[in-house]
Amino acid sequence: RKEVEQDPGPFNVPEGATVAFNCTYSNSASQSFFWYRQDCRKEPKLLMSVYSSGNEDGRFTAQLNRASQYISLLIRDSKLSDSATYLCVVKENTNAGKSTFGDGTTLTVKP
Amino acid sequence: DAGVTQSPTHLIKTRGQQVTLRCSPKSGHDTVSWYQQALGQGPQFIFQYYEEEERQRGNFPDRFSGHQFPNYSSELNVNALLLGDSALYLCASSLRIDRAASKDTQYFGPGTRLTVL
């Protein structure tokens, strides 16, 4: 079993749709959590950190449930430019050490 | 302010050869991590360097080795290349001690795409 598992996807949605991605992690020692975005043949870029209280950044909302070891990302009012692969990432140590990535979920937003 | 740079951008090698990939961290960063990303998968952690020493290692064989220089730049070396080593190799830099501990200050370079024939 992978340490970080994501919805396999792909997700194909129309513009304006709301889409949710889920992620589970197996290491209970994980301390920090993130969503990254990766465009085709580009490097991953940090989308947002995920906090226990939940956090929002514009159309994006992230939630963390430590008890269930579950992370989610909600995208509202999808735009064509949201088309990308979304990677769920966990770290044991906030300042050092490896980041463990899921395999990503691919989103395609269509006109 | 230059971001993370990697060289070369593309590389083609044959099985059994050796390869060296290079990374210069973002200005002000002192820690470099290397990742391997195979097609259709997420990046897999290879190792991390800080103060010119390997600090943490992922599940990769000894054929994968690295080095960090006094200017914080880093090299990834892969010996005895296998077809399965074909992947995008990503370098990420960060600051070891970051007061904004809740934020991942890890920045990725554009990667080196290695093809082993």
JSON list of C-alpha atoms in Angstrom, two decimals, chain A residues 2 34 36 38 41-44 46 49 51 87 91 94-99 101-103, chain B residues 35 37 40-43 45 48 56 90 95-96 98 101-104 106 108-110 113:
[
{"chain": "A", "resi": 2, "resn": "LYS", "atom": "CA", "xyz": [1.31, 3.47, -0.89]},
{"chain": "A", "resi": 34, "resn": "PHE", "atom": "CA", "xyz": [0.05, 20.28, 1.20]},
{"chain": "A", "resi": 36, "resn": "TYR", "atom": "CA", "xyz": [0.75, 20.88, -5.20]},
{"chain": "A", "resi": 38, "resn": "GLN", "atom": "CA", "xyz": [1.74, 20.14, -11.69]},
{"chain": "A", "resi": 41, "resn": "ARG", "atom": "CA", "xyz": [5.85, 18.32, -18.31]},
{"chain": "A", "resi": 42, "resn": "LYS", "atom": "CA", "xyz": [6.49, 21.04, -15.70]},
{"chain": "A", "resi": 43, "resn": "GLU", "atom": "CA", "xyz": [7.69, 20.98, -12.10]},
{"chain": "A", "resi": 44, "resn": "PRO", "atom": "CA", "xyz": [5.27, 20.76, -9.15]},
{"chain": "A", "resi": 46, "resn": "LEU", "atom": "CA", "xyz": [2.82, 24.62, -4.15]},
{"chain": "A", "resi": 49, "resn": "SER", "atom": "CA", "xyz": [-0.87, 24.20, 2.75]},
{"chain": "A", "resi": 51, "resn": "TYR", "atom": "CA", "xyz": [-4.42, 23.05, 8.22]},
{"chain": "A", "resi": 87, "resn": "LEU", "atom": "CA", "xyz": [-0.59, 16.16, -5.97]},
{"chain": "A", "resi": 91, "resn": "LYS", "atom": "CA", "xyz": [5.80, 15.54, 5.54]},
{"chain": "A", "resi": 94, "resn": "THR", "atom": "CA", "xyz": [7.88, 20.69, 9.13]},
{"chain": "A", "resi": 95, "resn": "ASN", "atom": "CA", "xyz": [11.40, 21.97, 8.53]},
{"chain": "A", "resi": 96, "resn": "ALA", "atom": "CA", "xyz": [13.34, 19.07, 7.12]},
{"chain": "A", "resi": 97, "resn": "GLY", "atom": "CA", "xyz": [13.07, 15.65, 5.67]},
{"chain": "A", "resi": 98, "resn": "LYS", "atom": "CA", "xyz": [11.31, 14.15, 2.76]},
{"chain": "A", "resi": 99, "resn": "SER", "atom": "CA", "xyz": [8.01, 15.03, 1.24]},
{"chain": "A", "resi": 101, "resn": "PHE", "atom": "CA", "xyz": [3.79, 12.59, -2.78]},
{"chain": "A", "resi": 102, "resn": "GLY", "atom": "CA", "xyz": [0.70, 10.83, -3.99]},
{"chain": "A", "resi": 103, "resn": "ASP", "atom": "CA", "xyz": [0.53, 9.88, -7.64]},
{"chain": "B", "resi": 35, "resn": "TYR", "atom": "CA", "xyz": [13.19, 13.32, -6.48]},
{"chain": "B", "resi": 37, "resn": "GLN", "atom": "CA", "xyz": [9.23, 11.14, -11.14]},
{"chain": "B", "resi": 40, "resn": "GLY", "atom": "CA", "xyz": [2.14, 8.86, -14.45]},
{"chain": "B", "resi": 41, "resn": "GLN", "atom": "CA", "xyz": [3.47, 8.81, -10.89]},
{"chain": "B", "resi": 42, "resn": "GLY", "atom": "CA", "xyz": [4.19, 11.33, -8.22]},
{"chain": "B", "resi": 43, "resn": "PRO", "atom": "CA", "xyz": [7.74, 12.39, -7.35]},
{"chain": "B", "resi": 45, "resn": "PHE", "atom": "CA", "xyz": [12.14, 11.09, -2.67]},
{"chain": "B", "resi": 48, "resn": "GLN", "atom": "CA", "xyz": [18.31, 15.24, 0.90]},
{"chain": "B", "resi": 56, "resn": "GLN", "atom": "CA", "xyz": [17.84, 11.45, 4.74]},
{"chain": "B", "resi": 90, "resn": "LEU", "atom": "CA", "xyz": [13.54, 16.97, -9.87]},
{"chain": "B", "resi": 95, "resn": "LEU", "atom": "CA", "xyz": [15.77, 26.61, 3.96]},
{"chain": "B", "resi": 96, "resn": "ARG", "atom": "CA", "xyz": [16.60, 24.25, 6.80]},
{"chain": "B", "resi": 98, "resn": "ASP", "atom": "CA", "xyz": [12.32, 28.49, 8.48]},
{"chain": "B", "resi": 101, "resn": "ALA", "atom": "CA", "xyz": [7.29, 26.35, 9.92]},
{"chain": "B", "resi": 102, "resn": "SER", "atom": "CA", "xyz": [3.78, 25.68, 8.80]},
{"chain": "B", "resi": 103, "resn": "LYS", "atom": "CA", "xyz": [4.58, 26.56, 5.21]},
{"chain": "B", "resi": 104, "resn": "ASP", "atom": "CA", "xyz": [6.48, 24.31, 2.86]},
{"chain": "B", "resi": 106, "resn": "GLN", "atom": "CA", "xyz": [10.32, 23.81, -0.91]},
{"chain": "B", "resi": 108, "resn": "PHE", "atom": "CA", "xyz": [11.29, 22.78, -7.42]},
{"chain": "B", "resi": 109, "resn": "GLY", "atom": "CA", "xyz": [13.51, 23.21, -10.43]},
{"chain": "B", "resi": 110, "resn": "PRO", "atom": "CA", "xyz": [12.27, 22.43, -13.94]},
{"chain": "B", "resi": 113, "resn": "ARG", "atom": "CA", "xyz": [14.40, 14.39, -18.27]}
]
